[in-house]
Amino acid sequence: MTMFKDSFWGFDGFEELRKFIKQGNEFSKEVSILLQERSEAETLYAKSLSKIATKLLKACGTGVGSLTDGWKAVAVAMEQEAELHKNLAAGLLDEISKPLKGFVETQIKARKPLEALVERSYKNLTDRRAEEFKCKKHSYSCCRDYEKAEISLVDAKAGKSKDTGKGEKKSKQTLALLKKADKEYTEACYKAESSRQDWDMTVARASTSMQEIEEERLKSMQDYLNKYNSHISVLSPKLTQYFDRLNEAVLTVDLQHDLQIIVQQKGVKGPRQPEQILLDCYAEDSQISLDVERRKDALKNYLIHLHQFIEKERKGKEGVQKLVEVYRNKPSFADAETQEDTKQKLEQTTFMLNFLEASHYKINSNLCQLEGKSPPPSIFSQYIETVRDKQNMLSSTLKLPLNLALEGNKDYMDCHAPNDYYQDINSPEDEFIDEEFPSPTVIGNCKAIYDFDATRPDELTIKRGDIICIYEKLRDGWWEGEANGIRGIFPSTYVEEC
């Protein structure tokens, strides 16, 4: 079955779909108005009827498909019906024009919230992108300040200045600011990608709803077309030859074929391909003046942060995959909508892993080059495009084909052993990584409705009837809590809140 969400994706795709749906509503509204005029024109016979036929042909001008062809046939029949009976007017007005007008108004009310939802989601995405660029620019600025402070300190220690204490203090301050800026930029990139995926999913869901609205409109228009045909069919036998032509056009209406024509003529050309803007750090930019060792350290810091996000997302993906498997084996556990949402969630976590792993691969490749190592082979290498933007900053985009994007890179590995630099993650001198974690706060309680056996060290085994203290509701469908003195994570679908 033809699906709008697979053909009307992205900003341009949804905008084209919105315009087309609006044109369809306007067309239906125009048909309603014209049939009312047709009813009034019955007393004017041929002259008035000819004018309406012309207007109807004009209204059909922007339409496509066999359904539009059917309405064009109606206009031709109108042109030939110079001697219509006055009793036709009541049927046209009460059974087609008025109901169609109300139907159009109902469809407009259903369409507006969908457009508003997509607009809000897109505004949130643009705001996130703006924040991402702001953090990126700030990160570059902090890098320059730190490098300048380090050079000044080296000069001071070489004997050019006796006051090195002030230089060391400034160096530490600028380093702290740099690390903070690096972390903020990484988080901004993560949030921007999350917003992009939320917007992408919002567009997909809105497109699906738009398709349902359009299919309903097409079905209703077909019904009204059939009603019109029925009214016309009772007229004088001398007009039978004209009505037969109209009937042929009505019978050839193929709604599925019309949907295919809409996709071919109005849809985005080419297969759906997500474009993910990757993390680009200053240390990758060869035009940025930076000491080699400090460049390596900066790259390693970014790899540490990305590694943390990757581990988090992988764990989340495993949880979602478990839910998908549960629903596959026991469909009665959830309704169709919940199962579809879970599948969409799996796609979303896969895309997020692609974003994180591709960013990690790109930065890791730069680090390998600095260390004289060969970067590991990766599926990402041929699908990453890097250019410079208007601010002369690096901008990398991952353009994986949809089949590869959905499959993910299960075997991704970098060319460094984790101990090469991950061991520094808890270093007391690394203010960029070291954070204080407060004691967990109970935000609620829940009761287990199914048994769940932990398969990982961080998971919590629960039995039906267990009361669990909830500490945090994670975004991947898992919750963190404590039961029987043991703390861990568990799937939220296995419990109900008390």
Short mmCIF file of C-alpha atoms in Angstrom, two decimals:
data_model
loop_
_atom_site.label_atom_id
_atom_site.label_comp_id
_atom_site.label_asym_id
_atom_site.label_seq_id
_atom_site.Cartn_x
_atom_site.Cartn_y
_atom_site.Cartn_z
CA MET A 1 0.00 0.00 0.00
CA THR A 2 1.22 3.47 -0.86
CA MET A 3 2.37 5.35 2.27
CA PHE A 4 2.68 9.15 2.39
CA LYS A 5 5.22 9.03 5.24
CA ASP A 6 7.73 7.24 2.97
CA SER A 7 7.40 9.83 0.18
CA PHE A 8 6.67 13.13 1.96
CA TRP A 9 9.56 13.38 4.41
CA GLY A 10 11.67 16.30 5.51
CA PHE A 11 10.69 19.96 5.47
CA ASP A 12 10.12 20.22 1.71
CA GLY A 13 8.24 16.93 1.54
CA PHE A 14 5.79 17.80 4.31
CA GLU A 15 5.33 21.32 2.92
CA GLU A 16 4.40 19.85 -0.46
CA LEU A 17 2.01 17.41 1.22
CA ARG A 18 0.43 20.20 3.25
CA LYS A 19 -0.12 22.28 0.12
CA PHE A 20 -1.61 19.34 -1.74
CA ILE A 21 -3.98 18.43 1.11
CA LYS A 22 -5.02 22.06 1.32
CA GLN A 23 -5.65 22.10 -2.42
CA GLY A 24 -7.75 18.97 -2.00
CA ASN A 25 -9.85 20.67 0.70
CA GLU A 26 -10.21 23.75 -1.45
CA PHE A 27 -11.20 21.55 -4.37
CA SER A 28 -13.85 19.78 -2.27
CA LYS A 29 -15.08 23.11 -0.96
CA GLU A 30 -15.21 24.47 -4.47
CA VAL A 31 -17.22 21.43 -5.61
CA SER A 32 -19.69 22.02 -2.78
CA ILE A 33 -20.11 25.66 -3.77
CA LEU A 34 -20.43 24.84 -7.43
CA LEU A 35 -23.11 22.20 -6.84
CA GLN A 36 -25.07 24.73 -4.80
CA GLU A 37 -24.81 27.12 -7.69
CA ARG A 38 -25.83 24.27 -9.96
CA SER A 39 -28.97 23.81 -7.85
CA GLU A 40 -29.79 27.50 -8.13
CA ALA A 41 -28.98 27.47 -11.81
CA GLU A 42 -31.48 24.71 -12.57
CA THR A 43 -34.12 27.40 -13.14
CA LEU A 44 -31.86 29.22 -15.54
CA TYR A 45 -31.37 26.11 -17.69
CA ALA A 46 -28.64 26.02 -20.27
CA LYS A 47 -26.98 29.43 -19.85
CA SER A 48 -26.40 29.22 -16.11
CA LEU A 49 -25.46 25.53 -16.29
CA SER A 50 -22.80 26.25 -18.90
CA LYS A 51 -21.14 28.81 -16.60
CA ILE A 52 -20.99 26.33 -13.72
CA ALA A 53 -19.51 23.65 -15.95
CA THR A 54 -16.74 26.05 -16.88
CA LYS A 55 -16.02 26.81 -13.22
CA LEU A 56 -15.94 23.12 -12.34
CA LEU A 57 -13.46 22.40 -15.11
CA LYS A 58 -11.30 25.21 -13.75
CA ALA A 59 -11.56 23.79 -10.22
CA CYS A 60 -10.35 20.43 -11.53
CA GLY A 61 -7.32 22.03 -13.14
CA THR A 62 -4.93 21.37 -10.23
CA GLY A 63 -6.21 17.87 -9.51
CA VAL A 64 -4.65 14.59 -10.61
CA GLY A 65 -5.83 11.01 -11.05
CA SER A 66 -8.94 9.16 -12.08
CA LEU A 67 -11.11 10.81 -9.42
CA THR A 68 -10.38 14.24 -10.87
CA ASP A 69 -11.06 12.83 -14.33
CA GLY A 70 -14.43 11.70 -13.02
CA TRP A 71 -15.29 15.23 -11.92
CA LYS A 72 -14.17 16.55 -15.27
CA ALA A 73 -16.65 14.15 -16.80
CA VAL A 74 -19.29 15.68 -14.53
CA ALA A 75 -18.47 19.10 -15.93
CA VAL A 76 -18.79 17.79 -19.49
CA ALA A 77 -22.17 16.31 -18.61
CA MET A 78 -23.24 19.66 -17.13
CA GLU A 79 -22.27 21.39 -20.32
CA GLN A 80 -24.56 19.09 -22.24
CA GLU A 81 -27.46 19.34 -19.79
CA ALA A 82 -29.09 22.51 -21.01
CA GLU A 83 -32.59 21.30 -20.11
CA LEU A 84 -32.30 19.97 -16.55
CA HIS A 85 -35.41 19.53 -14.46
CA LYS A 86 -36.07 21.82 -11.51
CA ASN A 87 -36.61 18.92 -9.10
CA LEU A 88 -32.92 18.04 -9.52
CA ALA A 89 -32.03 21.21 -7.60
CA ALA A 90 -33.40 19.92 -4.26
CA GLY A 91 -31.45 16.67 -4.53
CA LEU A 92 -28.18 18.38 -5.39
CA LEU A 93 -28.50 20.88 -2.55
CA ASP A 94 -29.64 18.58 0.27
CA GLU A 95 -27.71 15.40 -0.49
CA ILE A 96 -24.40 16.70 -1.83
CA SER A 97 -23.65 20.41 -1.44
CA LYS A 98 -24.53 20.90 2.23
CA PRO A 99 -23.04 17.61 3.51
CA LEU A 100 -19.88 18.20 1.50
CA LYS A 101 -19.48 21.69 2.94
CA GLY A 102 -19.75 20.32 6.48
CA PHE A 103 -17.32 17.54 5.62
CA VAL A 104 -14.74 20.04 4.35
CA GLU A 105 -15.02 22.10 7.53
CA THR A 106 -14.51 18.97 9.63
CA GLN A 107 -11.43 18.01 7.64
CA ILE A 108 -9.92 21.49 8.03
CA LYS A 109 -10.37 21.24 11.81
CA ALA A 110 -8.63 17.86 11.77
CA ARG A 111 -5.77 19.11 9.60
CA LYS A 112 -4.87 22.32 11.47
CA PRO A 113 -3.60 20.66 14.71
CA LEU A 114 -1.34 18.36 12.69
CA GLU A 115 0.24 21.30 10.88
CA ALA A 116 0.63 23.20 14.15
CA LEU A 117 2.31 20.18 15.78
CA VAL A 118 4.83 19.87 12.94
CA GLU A 119 5.45 23.63 13.04
CA ARG A 120 6.17 23.54 16.79
CA SER A 121 8.46 20.55 16.35
CA TYR A 122 10.35 22.31 13.54
CA LYS A 123 10.69 25.48 15.64
CA ASN A 124 12.12 23.39 18.46
CA LEU A 125 14.59 21.86 15.99
CA THR A 126 15.71 25.28 14.72
CA ASP A 127 16.12 26.49 18.30
CA ARG A 128 18.26 23.45 19.10
CA ARG A 129 20.34 24.01 15.99
CA ALA A 130 20.86 27.63 17.00
CA GLU A 131 21.96 26.56 20.48
CA GLU A 132 24.25 23.94 18.93
CA PHE A 133 25.92 26.56 16.73
CA LYS A 134 26.25 28.94 19.68
CA CYS A 135 27.96 26.25 21.76
CA LYS A 136 30.15 25.27 18.84
CA LYS A 137 31.29 28.85 18.32
CA HIS A 138 31.92 29.24 22.04
CA SER A 139 33.98 26.03 22.04
CA TYR A 140 36.20 27.37 19.27
CA SER A 141 36.63 30.65 21.14
CA CYS A 142 37.61 28.90 24.38
CA CYS A 143 40.13 26.80 22.45
CA ARG A 144 41.83 29.92 21.12
CA ASP A 145 41.92 31.50 24.58
CA TYR A 146 43.42 28.38 26.11
CA GLU A 147 46.03 28.02 23.38
CA LYS A 148 47.01 31.66 23.79
CA ALA A 149 47.33 31.20 27.57
CA GLU A 150 49.46 28.08 27.13
CA ILE A 151 51.82 29.82 24.71
CA SER A 152 52.18 32.75 27.11
CA LEU A 153 52.94 30.34 29.95
CA VAL A 154 55.59 28.53 27.91
CA ASP A 155 57.24 31.86 27.10
CA ALA A 156 57.18 32.83 30.77
CA LYS A 157 58.76 29.57 31.86
CA ALA A 158 61.45 29.95 29.20
CA GLY A 159 62.68 33.01 31.03
CA LYS A 160 61.00 35.78 29.14
CA SER A 161 58.96 36.70 32.21
CA LYS A 162 59.52 36.20 35.94
CA ASP A 163 55.83 36.12 36.81
CA THR A 164 54.69 32.58 35.90
CA GLY A 165 52.08 32.18 38.66
CA LYS A 166 49.63 34.49 36.97
CA GLY A 167 50.15 32.68 33.68
CA GLU A 168 49.55 29.28 35.26
CA LYS A 169 46.38 30.54 36.89
CA LYS A 170 45.09 31.93 33.62
CA SER A 171 45.98 28.68 31.85
CA LYS A 172 43.99 26.64 34.37
CA GLN A 173 41.04 29.02 34.12
CA THR A 174 40.96 28.91 30.33
CA LEU A 175 41.34 25.12 30.37
CA ALA A 176 38.38 24.80 32.73
CA LEU A 177 36.30 27.05 30.48
CA LEU A 178 37.38 25.03 27.44
CA LYS A 179 36.37 21.73 29.00
CA LYS A 180 33.04 23.16 30.07
CA ALA A 181 32.45 24.50 26.56
CA ASP A 182 33.37 21.12 25.06
CA LYS A 183 30.82 19.34 27.23
CA GLU A 184 28.11 21.92 26.54
CA TYR A 185 28.72 21.60 22.80
CA THR A 186 28.54 17.79 22.95
CA GLU A 187 25.27 17.98 24.87
CA ALA A 188 23.92 20.59 22.45
CA CYS A 189 24.74 18.30 19.51
CA TYR A 190 23.00 15.41 21.25
CA LYS A 191 19.91 17.51 21.98
CA ALA A 192 19.86 18.86 18.41
CA GLU A 193 19.95 15.34 16.99
CA SER A 194 17.20 14.28 19.41
CA SER A 195 15.10 17.25 18.26
CA ARG A 196 15.77 16.33 14.62
CA GLN A 197 14.58 12.80 15.23
CA ASP A 198 11.54 14.04 17.16
CA TRP A 199 10.74 16.35 14.27
CA ASP A 200 11.29 13.53 11.77
CA MET A 201 8.94 11.27 13.72
CA THR A 202 6.40 14.09 14.06
CA VAL A 203 6.48 14.59 10.28
CA ALA A 204 6.07 10.83 9.72
CA ARG A 205 3.10 10.60 12.08
CA ALA A 206 1.53 13.76 10.66
CA SER A 207 2.00 12.41 7.12
CA THR A 208 0.25 9.18 8.14
CA SER A 209 -2.63 11.19 9.61
CA MET A 210 -2.71 13.38 6.50
CA GLN A 211 -3.00 10.24 4.38
CA GLU A 212 -5.95 9.07 6.46
CA ILE A 213 -7.58 12.48 6.01
CA GLU A 214 -6.91 12.43 2.27
CA GLU A 215 -8.21 8.87 1.90
CA GLU A 216 -11.34 9.87 3.79
CA ARG A 217 -11.75 12.89 1.52
CA LEU A 218 -11.24 10.81 -1.61
CA LYS A 219 -13.73 8.19 -0.41
CA SER A 220 -16.30 10.87 0.43
CA MET A 221 -15.77 12.61 -2.89
CA GLN A 222 -16.26 9.26 -4.62
CA ASP A 223 -19.50 8.76 -2.67
CA TYR A 224 -20.73 12.21 -3.64
CA LEU A 225 -19.74 11.53 -7.21
CA ASN A 226 -21.85 8.37 -7.13
CA LYS A 227 -24.77 10.28 -5.59
CA TYR A 228 -24.50 12.87 -8.29
CA ASN A 229 -24.50 10.14 -10.89
CA SER A 230 -27.64 8.64 -9.36
CA HIS A 231 -29.50 11.97 -9.56
CA ILE A 232 -28.47 12.51 -13.12
CA SER A 233 -29.41 8.97 -14.14
CA VAL A 234 -33.13 9.60 -13.53
CA LEU A 235 -33.31 12.43 -16.03
CA SER A 236 -34.79 12.30 -19.48
CA PRO A 237 -33.81 9.31 -21.60
CA LYS A 238 -32.70 11.64 -24.34
CA LEU A 239 -29.68 12.54 -22.17
CA THR A 240 -28.73 8.89 -21.64
CA GLN A 241 -25.85 9.03 -24.06
CA TYR A 242 -24.27 11.86 -22.05
CA PHE A 243 -24.82 10.08 -18.75
CA ASP A 244 -23.26 6.89 -20.06
CA ARG A 245 -20.05 8.76 -20.71
CA LEU A 246 -20.15 10.14 -17.18
CA ASN A 247 -20.84 6.68 -15.77
CA GLU A 248 -17.78 5.29 -17.54
CA ALA A 249 -15.61 7.94 -15.90
CA VAL A 250 -17.10 7.19 -12.47
CA LEU A 251 -16.53 3.45 -12.81
CA THR A 252 -12.90 3.91 -13.76
CA VAL A 253 -12.10 5.73 -10.51
CA ASP A 254 -9.22 3.90 -8.79
CA LEU A 255 -8.36 5.51 -5.44
CA GLN A 256 -5.18 3.51 -4.88
CA HIS A 257 -3.97 4.42 -8.35
CA ASP A 258 -4.77 8.08 -7.59
CA LEU A 259 -2.68 7.89 -4.42
CA GLN A 260 0.20 6.48 -6.46
CA ILE A 261 -0.12 9.36 -8.94
CA ILE A 262 -0.06 11.85 -6.06
CA VAL A 263 3.16 10.29 -4.77
CA GLN A 264 4.77 10.24 -8.22
CA GLN A 265 3.87 13.83 -9.11
CA LYS A 266 3.94 15.56 -5.73
CA GLY A 267 6.17 13.41 -3.51
CA VAL A 268 9.86 13.93 -2.81
CA LYS A 269 11.94 12.33 -5.55
CA GLY A 270 14.27 9.53 -4.53
CA PRO A 271 14.25 7.18 -1.55
CA ARG A 272 14.07 8.48 2.00
CA GLN A 273 17.55 9.20 3.32
CA PRO A 274 18.18 10.66 6.79
CA GLU A 275 20.82 13.39 6.90
CA GLN A 276 22.48 13.62 10.31
CA ILE A 277 24.72 16.57 11.19
CA LEU A 278 27.66 15.12 13.10
CA LEU A 279 29.69 16.57 15.95
CA ASP A 280 32.65 18.60 14.63
CA CYS A 281 35.16 19.65 17.30
CA TYR A 282 37.85 22.29 16.97
CA ALA A 283 40.60 19.71 17.45
CA GLU A 284 39.71 18.14 14.09
CA ASP A 285 40.23 21.44 12.27
CA SER A 286 43.75 21.63 10.87
CA GLN A 287 43.34 25.39 10.42
CA ILE A 288 43.05 25.85 14.18
CA SER A 289 46.46 26.50 15.75
CA LEU A 290 46.79 23.89 18.48
CA ASP A 291 49.67 22.00 20.11
CA VAL A 292 49.76 18.38 18.91
CA GLU A 293 49.49 16.86 22.37
CA ARG A 294 46.71 19.20 23.39
CA ARG A 295 44.96 18.42 20.12
CA LYS A 296 45.19 14.72 20.96
CA ASP A 297 43.90 15.35 24.47
CA ALA A 298 40.94 17.31 23.13
CA LEU A 299 40.10 14.54 20.67
CA LYS A 300 40.33 11.96 23.45
CA ASN A 301 38.03 14.01 25.66
CA TYR A 302 35.41 14.12 22.92
CA LEU A 303 35.80 10.37 22.38
CA ILE A 304 35.21 9.80 26.10
CA HIS A 305 31.97 11.78 26.05
CA LEU A 306 30.77 10.11 22.87
CA HIS A 307 31.67 6.70 24.30
CA GLN A 308 29.48 7.42 27.33
CA PHE A 309 26.54 8.37 25.13
CA ILE A 310 27.13 5.31 22.92
CA GLU A 311 27.08 2.96 25.90
CA LYS A 312 23.90 4.59 27.15
CA GLU A 313 22.16 4.33 23.78
CA ARG A 314 23.30 0.75 23.23
CA LYS A 315 21.80 -0.23 26.56
CA GLY A 316 18.61 1.59 25.65
CA LYS A 317 18.50 -0.14 22.27
CA GLU A 318 18.91 -3.53 23.90
CA GLY A 319 15.93 -2.75 26.10
CA VAL A 320 13.77 -1.68 23.17
CA GLN A 321 14.82 -4.76 21.19
CA LYS A 322 13.72 -6.91 24.11
CA LEU A 323 10.32 -5.22 24.09
CA VAL A 324 10.01 -5.75 20.33
CA GLU A 325 10.85 -9.42 20.80
CA VAL A 326 8.31 -9.72 23.65
CA TYR A 327 5.59 -8.14 21.50
CA ARG A 328 6.53 -10.38 18.59
CA ASN A 329 6.24 -13.53 20.68
CA LYS A 330 3.25 -12.35 22.72
CA PRO A 331 1.24 -9.80 20.68
CA SER A 332 -1.45 -9.72 23.37
CA PHE A 333 0.94 -7.84 25.70
CA ALA A 334 0.27 -4.55 23.88
CA ASP A 335 -2.09 -3.07 21.32
CA ALA A 336 -1.08 -2.35 17.72
CA GLU A 337 -0.33 1.32 18.43
CA THR A 338 2.02 0.48 21.31
CA GLN A 339 3.81 -2.12 19.20
CA GLU A 340 4.23 0.37 16.35
CA ASP A 341 5.52 3.03 18.78
CA THR A 342 8.06 0.51 20.09
CA LYS A 343 9.26 -0.24 16.56
CA GLN A 344 9.57 3.49 15.90
CA LYS A 345 11.52 3.82 19.15
CA LEU A 346 13.91 1.11 17.97
CA GLU A 347 14.43 3.03 14.73
CA GLN A 348 15.05 6.22 16.70
CA THR A 349 17.66 4.63 18.97
CA THR A 350 19.36 3.08 15.92
CA PHE A 351 19.58 6.49 14.25
CA MET A 352 20.97 8.01 17.46
CA LEU A 353 23.63 5.29 17.62
CA ASN A 354 24.51 5.98 13.97
CA PHE A 355 24.96 9.66 14.85
CA LEU A 356 27.10 8.94 17.91
CA GLU A 357 29.18 6.16 16.36
CA ALA A 358 29.79 8.10 13.13
CA SER A 359 30.90 11.13 15.17
CA HIS A 360 33.12 8.83 17.25
CA TYR A 361 34.55 7.20 14.12
CA LYS A 362 35.31 10.57 12.51
CA ILE A 363 37.09 11.95 15.59
CA ASN A 364 38.83 8.63 16.23
CA SER A 365 40.13 8.64 12.63
CA ASN A 366 41.66 12.07 13.21
CA LEU A 367 43.30 10.79 16.39
CA CYS A 368 44.66 7.75 14.55
CA GLN A 369 46.22 10.02 11.93
CA LEU A 370 47.90 12.11 14.62
CA GLU A 371 49.28 8.95 16.23
CA GLY A 372 50.40 7.41 12.95
CA LYS A 373 47.84 4.63 13.08
CA SER A 374 45.48 3.42 10.40
CA PRO A 375 41.84 4.15 11.21
CA PRO A 376 39.67 1.03 11.50
CA PRO A 377 37.43 0.21 8.53
CA SER A 378 33.87 1.39 8.97
CA ILE A 379 30.67 1.55 6.96
CA PHE A 380 30.48 5.24 7.92
CA SER A 381 33.60 6.26 5.98
CA GLN A 382 32.00 6.50 2.53
CA TYR A 383 28.84 8.22 3.75
CA ILE A 384 30.35 11.14 5.71
CA GLU A 385 30.60 14.47 3.87
CA THR A 386 32.65 17.27 5.44
CA VAL A 387 32.60 20.88 4.19
CA ARG A 388 33.21 24.32 5.65
CA ASP A 389 30.27 26.54 6.46
CA LYS A 390 29.99 30.30 6.04
CA GLN A 391 31.87 30.77 9.32
CA ASN A 392 34.71 28.59 7.96
CA MET A 393 33.93 25.92 10.53
CA LEU A 394 33.88 22.21 9.70
CA SER A 395 30.43 20.77 9.09
CA SER A 396 30.06 17.01 8.62
CA THR A 397 26.91 15.21 7.50
CA LEU A 398 26.16 11.49 7.64
CA LYS A 399 24.06 10.34 4.67
CA LEU A 400 23.47 6.63 5.16
CA PRO A 401 21.03 4.89 2.79
CA LEU A 402 17.84 4.05 4.64
CA ASN A 403 18.47 0.29 4.66
CA LEU A 404 21.94 0.77 6.19
CA ALA A 405 20.68 3.44 8.62
CA LEU A 406 17.97 1.10 9.93
CA GLU A 407 20.41 -1.80 10.21
CA GLY A 408 22.98 0.23 12.19
CA ASN A 409 26.68 -0.55 12.60
CA LYS A 410 26.66 -3.51 14.99
CA ASP A 411 30.41 -4.16 14.68
CA TYR A 412 31.70 -0.63 15.20
CA MET A 413 35.06 -0.53 17.00
CA ASP A 414 37.71 2.19 17.25
CA CYS A 415 41.43 1.59 16.81
CA HIS A 416 42.26 2.42 20.44
CA ALA A 417 41.84 0.14 23.39
CA PRO A 418 39.51 1.73 25.97
CA ASN A 419 42.36 1.95 28.50
CA ASP A 420 44.24 4.24 26.11
CA TYR A 421 42.23 7.19 27.30
CA TYR A 422 38.98 6.07 28.98
CA GLN A 423 40.92 5.42 32.19
CA ASP A 424 41.18 9.18 32.63
CA ILE A 425 37.43 9.56 32.92
CA ASN A 426 37.51 9.59 36.75
CA SER A 427 40.75 11.55 37.13
CA PRO A 428 40.35 14.11 39.97
CA GLU A 429 42.19 16.69 37.89
CA ASP A 430 39.78 16.39 34.98
CA GLU A 431 37.07 18.90 35.82
CA PHE A 432 35.48 18.21 32.46
CA ILE A 433 34.52 14.67 33.42
CA ASP A 434 34.38 14.60 37.23
CA GLU A 435 30.87 15.24 38.51
CA GLU A 436 29.14 14.71 41.83
CA PHE A 437 26.15 12.42 41.81
CA PRO A 438 23.61 13.10 44.58
CA SER A 439 21.79 10.33 46.39
CA PRO A 440 18.82 9.09 44.37
CA THR A 441 15.45 10.68 45.02
CA VAL A 442 12.32 8.55 45.02
CA ILE A 443 9.89 10.06 42.49
CA GLY A 444 7.18 7.43 42.85
CA ASN A 445 6.30 3.79 43.35
CA CYS A 446 5.14 1.05 41.02
CA LYS A 447 3.97 -2.55 41.19
CA ALA A 448 5.32 -5.37 39.01
CA ILE A 449 2.63 -6.99 36.85
CA TYR A 450 4.99 -9.41 35.09
CA ASP A 451 8.15 -11.28 36.08
CA PHE A 452 11.41 -9.93 34.67
CA ASP A 453 14.76 -11.73 35.01
CA ALA A 454 17.86 -9.53 34.79
CA THR A 455 20.42 -10.49 32.15
CA ARG A 456 22.88 -7.64 32.77
CA PRO A 457 24.62 -6.42 35.95
CA ASP A 458 22.75 -3.10 35.89
CA GLU A 459 19.29 -4.69 35.50
CA LEU A 460 16.86 -5.39 38.34
CA THR A 461 15.09 -8.75 38.69
CA ILE A 462 11.43 -8.26 39.64
CA LYS A 463 8.62 -10.64 40.43
CA ARG A 464 4.92 -10.09 39.98
CA GLY A 465 3.58 -8.17 42.96
CA ASP A 466 6.90 -6.54 43.93
CA ILE A 467 6.67 -2.89 45.03
CA ILE A 468 9.47 -0.84 43.46
CA CYS A 469 10.74 2.65 44.40
CA ILE A 470 11.20 4.69 41.21
CA TYR A 471 14.35 6.87 41.00
CA GLU A 472 14.30 7.92 37.35
CA LYS A 473 12.24 7.36 34.19
CA LEU A 474 14.75 6.95 31.38
CA ARG A 475 13.92 8.09 27.85
CA ASP A 476 14.44 4.62 26.30
CA GLY A 477 11.43 2.94 27.96
CA TRP A 478 13.39 1.72 30.99
CA TRP A 479 13.07 2.98 34.56
CA GLU A 480 15.62 2.99 37.37
CA GLY A 481 14.52 1.93 40.82
CA GLU A 482 15.04 -0.26 43.89
CA ALA A 483 13.28 -3.37 45.18
CA ASN A 484 14.21 -5.67 48.02
CA GLY A 485 17.32 -3.57 48.74
CA ILE A 486 18.66 -3.97 45.19
CA ARG A 487 18.94 -1.09 42.72
CA GLY A 488 18.84 -1.38 38.93
CA ILE A 489 16.89 -0.72 35.74
CA PHE A 490 13.77 -2.53 34.54
CA PRO A 491 11.30 -2.20 31.59
CA SER A 492 8.46 0.21 32.32
CA THR A 493 5.97 -2.01 30.45
CA TYR A 494 6.34 -4.69 33.12
CA VAL A 495 4.97 -2.47 35.91
CA GLU A 496 2.10 -0.16 36.74
CA GLU A 497 2.39 2.94 38.91
CA CYS A 498 0.78 2.79 42.34
#
